[in-house]
PDB file of C-alpha atoms in Angstrom:
ATOM      1  CA  UNK A  16     -11.059   3.037  25.417  1.00 89.00           C
ATOM      2  CA  UNK A  17      -7.313   3.426  25.931  1.00 91.00           C
ATOM      3  CA  UNK A  18      -6.608   1.585  22.687  1.00 94.00           C
ATOM      4  CA  UNK A  19      -8.901   3.905  20.759  1.00 93.00           C
ATOM      5  CA  UNK A  20      -7.150   6.967  22.200  1.00 94.00           C
ATOM      6  CA  UNK A  21      -3.777   5.444  21.440  1.00 93.00           C
ATOM      7  CA  UNK A  22      -4.781   4.766  17.825  1.00 93.00           C
ATOM      8  CA  UNK A  23      -6.064   8.342  17.469  1.00 93.00           C
ATOM      9  CA  UNK A  24      -2.818   9.760  18.855  1.00 89.00           C
ATOM     10  CA  UNK A  25      -0.733   7.636  16.487  1.00 89.00           C
ATOM     11  CA  UNK A  26      -2.853   8.734  13.523  1.00 90.00           C
ATOM     12  CA  UNK A  27      -2.571  12.405  14.548  1.00 88.00           C
ATOM     13  CA  UNK A  28       1.209  12.162  14.974  1.00 86.00           C
ATOM     14  CA  UNK A  29       1.576  10.380  11.646  1.00 87.00           C
ATOM     15  CA  UNK A  30      -0.563  12.964   9.872  1.00 86.00           C
ATOM     16  CA  UNK A  31       1.469  15.791  11.393  1.00 83.00           C
ATOM     17  CA  UNK A  32       4.736  14.087  10.464  1.00 84.00           C
ATOM     18  CA  UNK A  33       3.709  13.527   6.860  1.00 84.00           C
ATOM     19  CA  UNK A  34       1.642  16.608   6.026  1.00 84.00           C
ATOM     20  CA  UNK A  35       3.150  19.289   8.256  1.00 80.00           C
ATOM     21  CA  UNK A  36       6.633  17.790   8.656  1.00 84.00           C
ATOM     22  CA  UNK A  37       6.150  17.580  12.408  1.00 81.00           C
ATOM     23  CA  UNK A  38       5.525  21.295  12.985  1.00 85.00           C
ATOM     24  CA  UNK A  39       2.638  20.864  15.426  1.00 83.00           C
ATOM     25  CA  UNK A  40       4.259  17.990  17.299  1.00 84.00           C
ATOM     26  CA  UNK A  41       7.494  19.959  17.595  1.00 85.00           C
ATOM     27  CA  UNK A  42       5.564  23.004  18.839  1.00 86.00           C
ATOM     28  CA  UNK A  43       3.778  20.980  21.520  1.00 84.00           C
ATOM     29  CA  UNK A  44       7.031  19.277  22.508  1.00 84.00           C
ATOM     30  CA  UNK A  45       8.866  22.596  22.972  1.00 87.00           C
ATOM     31  CA  UNK A  46       5.951  24.035  24.959  1.00 87.00           C
ATOM     32  CA  UNK A  47       6.119  20.983  27.212  1.00 84.00           C
ATOM     33  CA  UNK A  48       9.887  21.402  27.608  1.00 82.00           C
ATOM     34  CA  UNK A  49       9.504  25.085  28.422  1.00 84.00           C
ATOM     35  CA  UNK A  50       6.879  24.392  31.070  1.00 84.00           C
ATOM     36  CA  UNK A  51       8.981  21.690  32.729  1.00 80.00           C
ATOM     37  CA  UNK A  52      12.010  23.960  32.440  1.00 75.00           C
ATOM     38  CA  UNK A  53      10.165  26.623  34.402  1.00 77.00           C
ATOM     39  CA  UNK A  54       9.122  24.076  37.029  1.00 77.00           C
ATOM     40  CA  UNK A  55      12.593  22.629  37.473  1.00 75.00           C
ATOM     41  CA  UNK A  56      14.367  25.935  36.978  1.00 72.00           C
ATOM     42  CA  UNK A  57      17.486  26.260  34.922  1.00 59.00           C
ATOM     43  CA  UNK A  58      17.333  22.984  33.055  1.00 54.00           C
ATOM     44  CA  UNK A  59      19.073  23.536  29.703  1.00 60.00           C
ATOM     45  CA  UNK A  60      17.182  22.946  26.459  1.00 63.00           C
ATOM     46  CA  UNK A  61      18.355  20.142  24.190  1.00 65.00           C
ATOM     47  CA  UNK A  62      21.227  21.300  22.047  1.00 63.00           C
ATOM     48  CA  UNK A  63      21.371  20.965  18.303  1.00 60.00           C
ATOM     49  CA  UNK A  64      22.258  17.487  17.067  1.00 58.00           C
ATOM     50  CA  UNK A  65      25.883  16.601  17.623  1.00 59.00           C
ATOM     51  CA  UNK A  66      28.082  16.166  14.600  1.00 62.00           C
ATOM     52  CA  UNK A  67      29.065  12.495  14.649  1.00 63.00           C
ATOM     53  CA  UNK A  68      32.233  12.927  12.622  1.00 65.00           C
ATOM     54  CA  UNK A  69      35.453  11.884  14.266  1.00 62.00           C
ATOM     55  CA  UNK A  70      37.890  14.700  15.039  1.00 61.00           C
ATOM     56  CA  UNK A  71      40.824  14.985  12.651  1.00 65.00           C
ATOM     57  CA  UNK A  72      43.884  13.049  13.693  1.00 73.00           C
ATOM     58  CA  UNK A  73      46.851  15.038  14.919  1.00 72.00           C
ATOM     59  CA  UNK A  74      50.199  14.353  13.311  1.00 73.00           C
ATOM     60  CA  UNK A  75      53.099  15.471  15.475  1.00 60.00           C
TER      61      UNK A  75
END
């Protein structure tokens, strides 16, 4: 039974990722974060992705 549910979840996530570009999954994820944020109280939301470029070198 667990395997069937797992397969259905994977299919649903894949469908959302391909057809809706992850909109529903992202919505559920942020609702889950907001609810845990309210429970914990004051936990910051994930920031935007960090720019992985190295800082410019200083020449003194």
